XYZ file of C-alpha atoms in Angstrom:
275
model
C -33.533 -3.883 -17.645
C -31.771 -4.572 -14.364
C -31.600 -8.278 -15.166
C -30.110 -7.491 -18.569
C -27.454 -5.278 -16.973
C -26.616 -7.956 -14.425
C -26.174 -10.487 -17.228
C -23.870 -8.099 -19.106
C -21.800 -7.528 -15.962
C -21.579 -11.277 -15.338
C -20.430 -11.950 -18.906
C -17.844 -9.162 -18.667
C -16.433 -10.406 -15.375
C -16.288 -13.930 -16.763
C -14.528 -12.738 -19.942
C -11.731 -10.927 -18.095
C -11.252 -13.643 -15.480
C -7.614 -14.825 -15.465
C -6.432 -18.001 -13.801
C -7.766 -18.015 -10.241
C -7.249 -21.601 -9.080
C -4.010 -23.545 -8.751
C -2.137 -20.319 -9.367
C 1.663 -20.619 -9.606
C 4.127 -19.505 -6.977
C 5.380 -16.102 -8.104
C 7.785 -15.714 -5.202
C 10.974 -16.237 -7.266
C 10.019 -13.268 -9.463
C 9.127 -10.856 -6.689
C 11.098 -8.070 -4.976
C 13.201 -7.439 -8.079
C 13.215 -4.850 -10.868
C 13.387 -5.997 -14.493
C 15.659 -4.379 -17.071
C 13.759 -3.785 -20.314
C 15.670 -5.553 -23.116
C 18.610 -5.748 -20.728
C 20.427 -2.883 -19.054
C 20.951 -0.927 -22.229
C 21.835 2.386 -23.806
C 21.208 2.549 -27.542
C 23.587 5.490 -27.884
C 26.448 3.557 -26.338
C 28.134 0.187 -26.610
C 25.403 -1.753 -24.801
C 22.330 -1.609 -27.080
C 18.978 -3.177 -26.285
C 18.593 -6.952 -26.488
C 22.346 -7.406 -26.773
C 24.640 -9.788 -24.928
C 26.373 -6.845 -23.239
C 23.050 -5.407 -22.032
C 22.156 -8.783 -20.562
C 25.575 -9.125 -18.896
C 25.149 -5.715 -17.264
C 21.703 -6.643 -15.981
C 23.082 -9.835 -14.459
C 26.015 -8.004 -12.869
C 23.567 -5.566 -11.268
C 21.191 -8.381 -10.252
C 18.255 -7.060 -12.228
C 15.789 -9.446 -13.767
C 15.688 -9.332 -17.563
C 12.842 -8.749 -19.997
C 13.660 -9.774 -23.569
C 11.961 -10.342 -26.922
C 11.985 -13.483 -29.051
C 10.930 -13.805 -32.669
C 11.763 -16.168 -35.510
C 14.064 -15.723 -38.449
C 13.020 -16.845 -41.934
C 14.524 -20.259 -41.275
C 12.870 -20.669 -37.893
C 15.690 -19.669 -35.534
C 14.664 -17.872 -32.312
C 16.498 -14.547 -32.166
C 16.406 -11.817 -29.543
C 15.040 -8.707 -31.229
C 12.156 -6.360 -30.519
C 10.940 -4.670 -33.711
C 9.399 -6.708 -36.499
C 11.580 -4.775 -38.938
C 15.309 -4.039 -38.823
C 15.241 -0.359 -39.724
C 15.480 1.303 -36.298
C 18.093 -1.000 -34.791
C 20.157 -2.004 -37.828
C 19.369 0.531 -40.543
C 18.090 -2.201 -42.870
C 14.695 -1.894 -44.571
C 13.736 -5.551 -44.100
C 11.671 -7.594 -41.684
C 13.243 -10.074 -39.294
C 11.031 -12.851 -40.659
C 12.342 -12.222 -44.183
C 15.976 -12.822 -43.219
C 17.753 -16.065 -42.438
C 19.667 -16.436 -39.199
C 22.972 -16.313 -41.114
C 21.908 -12.944 -42.546
C 20.734 -11.588 -39.200
C 23.851 -12.546 -37.276
C 25.966 -10.389 -39.594
C 24.094 -7.215 -38.643
C 25.159 -4.754 -35.932
C 22.860 -3.188 -33.342
C 22.669 0.616 -33.284
C 26.104 1.063 -34.833
C 27.824 -0.853 -32.029
C 29.900 -4.020 -32.169
C 26.952 -6.004 -30.781
C 25.018 -8.460 -32.946
C 21.560 -10.014 -32.778
C 21.735 -12.902 -30.266
C 20.372 -16.405 -30.616
C 18.049 -17.422 -27.774
C 20.308 -20.304 -26.759
C 23.271 -17.941 -26.337
C 21.289 -15.741 -23.965
C 20.093 -18.728 -21.940
C 23.686 -19.991 -21.710
C 24.751 -16.556 -20.523
C 22.088 -16.103 -17.851
C 22.256 -19.665 -16.488
C 19.502 -18.975 -14.001
C 21.327 -16.130 -12.243
C 18.332 -13.784 -12.630
C 14.684 -14.375 -13.583
C 13.619 -13.862 -17.205
C 10.428 -12.374 -18.621
C 10.332 -13.649 -22.197
C 8.035 -11.937 -24.678
C 7.101 -14.022 -27.694
C 6.413 -11.794 -30.655
C 3.873 -12.870 -33.255
C 1.201 -10.810 -34.999
C -0.697 -13.658 -36.643
C -2.217 -17.067 -35.891
C 1.015 -18.994 -36.449
C 2.223 -20.618 -33.221
C 5.502 -21.978 -34.608
C 7.395 -19.643 -32.310
C 5.906 -21.473 -29.307
C 7.081 -24.909 -30.374
C 10.547 -23.688 -31.347
C 11.150 -21.447 -28.324
C 9.870 -24.074 -25.903
C 12.295 -26.644 -27.335
C 15.077 -24.482 -25.861
C 13.275 -23.486 -22.674
C 12.440 -27.083 -21.776
C 16.161 -27.664 -21.185
C 16.699 -24.402 -19.290
C 17.038 -24.707 -15.519
C 16.604 -21.047 -14.629
C 13.502 -19.130 -13.575
C 11.445 -17.701 -16.417
C 7.949 -16.855 -17.552
C 6.498 -16.122 -20.973
C 4.208 -13.346 -22.158
C 2.736 -12.059 -25.395
C 0.417 -9.409 -26.781
C -1.039 -12.178 -28.919
C -3.649 -14.198 -26.978
C -3.168 -17.103 -29.404
C 0.370 -17.468 -28.039
C -0.860 -17.350 -24.437
C -3.527 -19.928 -25.281
C -0.892 -22.252 -26.767
C 0.970 -22.247 -23.450
C -2.217 -22.897 -21.518
C -2.884 -25.967 -23.652
C 0.645 -27.281 -24.215
C 2.759 -26.079 -21.274
C 0.269 -25.307 -18.478
C 3.007 -25.393 -15.833
C 4.932 -22.529 -17.443
C 3.882 -19.184 -15.997
C 2.214 -17.216 -18.788
C 1.134 -13.600 -19.037
C -1.047 -11.415 -21.222
C 0.526 -8.187 -22.448
C -1.730 -5.276 -23.304
C -2.031 -1.524 -23.660
C -4.449 1.101 -24.945
C -4.938 0.121 -28.580
C -7.578 2.679 -29.518
C -6.246 6.213 -29.159
C -7.760 9.396 -30.560
C -10.046 7.387 -32.802
C -7.190 5.438 -34.370
C -7.328 1.653 -34.505
C -4.436 -0.774 -34.963
C -6.132 -4.100 -35.685
C -9.765 -3.107 -36.104
C -11.886 -1.452 -33.459
C -13.618 -4.580 -32.177
C -10.426 -6.617 -31.836
C -8.552 -3.650 -30.368
C -11.319 -3.151 -27.808
C -11.188 -6.806 -26.800
C -7.379 -6.858 -26.541
C -7.228 -3.581 -24.626
C -9.833 -4.740 -22.132
C -8.446 -8.240 -21.648
C -11.589 -9.905 -22.965
C -9.718 -13.023 -24.065
C -8.684 -13.902 -20.509
C -11.541 -16.413 -20.170
C -9.903 -18.393 -22.961
C -6.181 -17.959 -22.202
C -6.342 -17.869 -18.372
C -3.110 -15.887 -17.900
C -1.203 -16.138 -14.624
C -0.297 -12.449 -14.770
C -1.094 -9.282 -16.683
C 1.627 -6.984 -18.049
C 0.194 -3.581 -18.943
C 1.466 -0.225 -20.159
C 1.893 1.749 -16.939
C 0.526 4.891 -18.600
C -2.891 3.242 -18.766
C -3.041 1.801 -15.269
C -6.608 3.105 -14.869
C -7.966 0.517 -17.312
C -11.006 -1.020 -15.620
C -10.265 -4.597 -16.668
C -6.703 -4.337 -15.393
C -7.836 -2.916 -12.053
C -10.457 -5.638 -11.655
C -7.938 -8.365 -12.439
C -5.725 -7.022 -9.686
C -8.314 -6.107 -7.076
C -11.062 -8.651 -7.693
C -9.064 -11.656 -8.915
C -5.796 -10.867 -7.092
C -3.763 -11.319 -10.278
C -0.075 -10.399 -10.416
C 0.381 -7.255 -12.514
C 3.554 -6.034 -14.191
C 4.121 -2.437 -15.307
C 5.950 -1.734 -18.541
C 7.932 0.313 -19.385
C 8.826 2.630 -16.500
C 11.231 5.309 -17.752
C 11.768 7.563 -14.736
C 11.769 7.485 -10.953
C 8.720 9.713 -11.024
C 6.817 7.164 -13.135
C 7.963 4.410 -10.803
C 6.663 6.302 -7.787
C 3.279 6.925 -9.453
C 2.943 3.269 -10.449
C 4.243 1.689 -7.274
C 0.899 0.957 -5.616
C -0.806 -0.029 -8.872
C 1.439 -2.913 -9.940
C 3.411 -5.738 -8.354
C 6.491 -5.774 -10.594
C 8.184 -3.190 -12.773
C 10.065 -3.278 -16.081
C 12.303 -0.240 -16.519
C 14.663 1.432 -18.952
C 16.221 4.888 -19.571
C 17.088 5.152 -15.850
C 18.049 2.893 -12.957
C 15.983 2.521 -9.788
C 17.529 3.798 -6.573
C 17.518 0.318 -5.063
C 18.284 -3.050 -6.586
C 15.249 -4.724 -5.050
C 11.674 -3.716 -4.329
C 10.693 -2.855 -0.782
C 6.949 -3.494 -0.723
């Protein structure tokens, strides 16, 4: 029985093992807070994932977290939700609209429109680091090829992350020098499952790390007590990023549990992190 338990523990520790050798230099990303979808206010003139929100983040020297997904015609646009209802009041999915259709829409009733990835990269120009989330809920990795065609020519500091381990695996195989991260959260809550209990359990507990070998883990700060997350940080010394901190109280509670912090709905007291 003891031998069986030891084998199970070994398999578990192997499954959650991120990249532990030849790890990248994370120094350029450190000591800085990251504005979630830019420095935004969806009730004002600087909505999330807008050019104005990104300008404000740059002006305040915050790093930027942003979301990339593809339009129907394969254009990388900066938008979080898979559908347009919350941000644009349109009952359609982003993937069902062409870029020409998307660029005519307004964000949260403001004058801001959905940006093209290249426009954001031209705006930032390496002034602050970027955390780029690639959004895909299936096995299609087209977003990787298309997004990387723009990022290959970008001279600024950036890393990529995704909830989808297939995306993270693509970067391990095709762009191993690009810093990649696995996003996760508690998928199974109160008996409810999002993708099926087995897959949700594996995603929540980072059991695809053996395959994707992420350089960092980005996890919902509300679930910082996840065993796999804690082991990645304490046992494997992996960089961890907290999302999304929405108050100074949450930041204080999370400060010793993560290395970097993505925030919105408030601004930290200081521009940089004093570890």
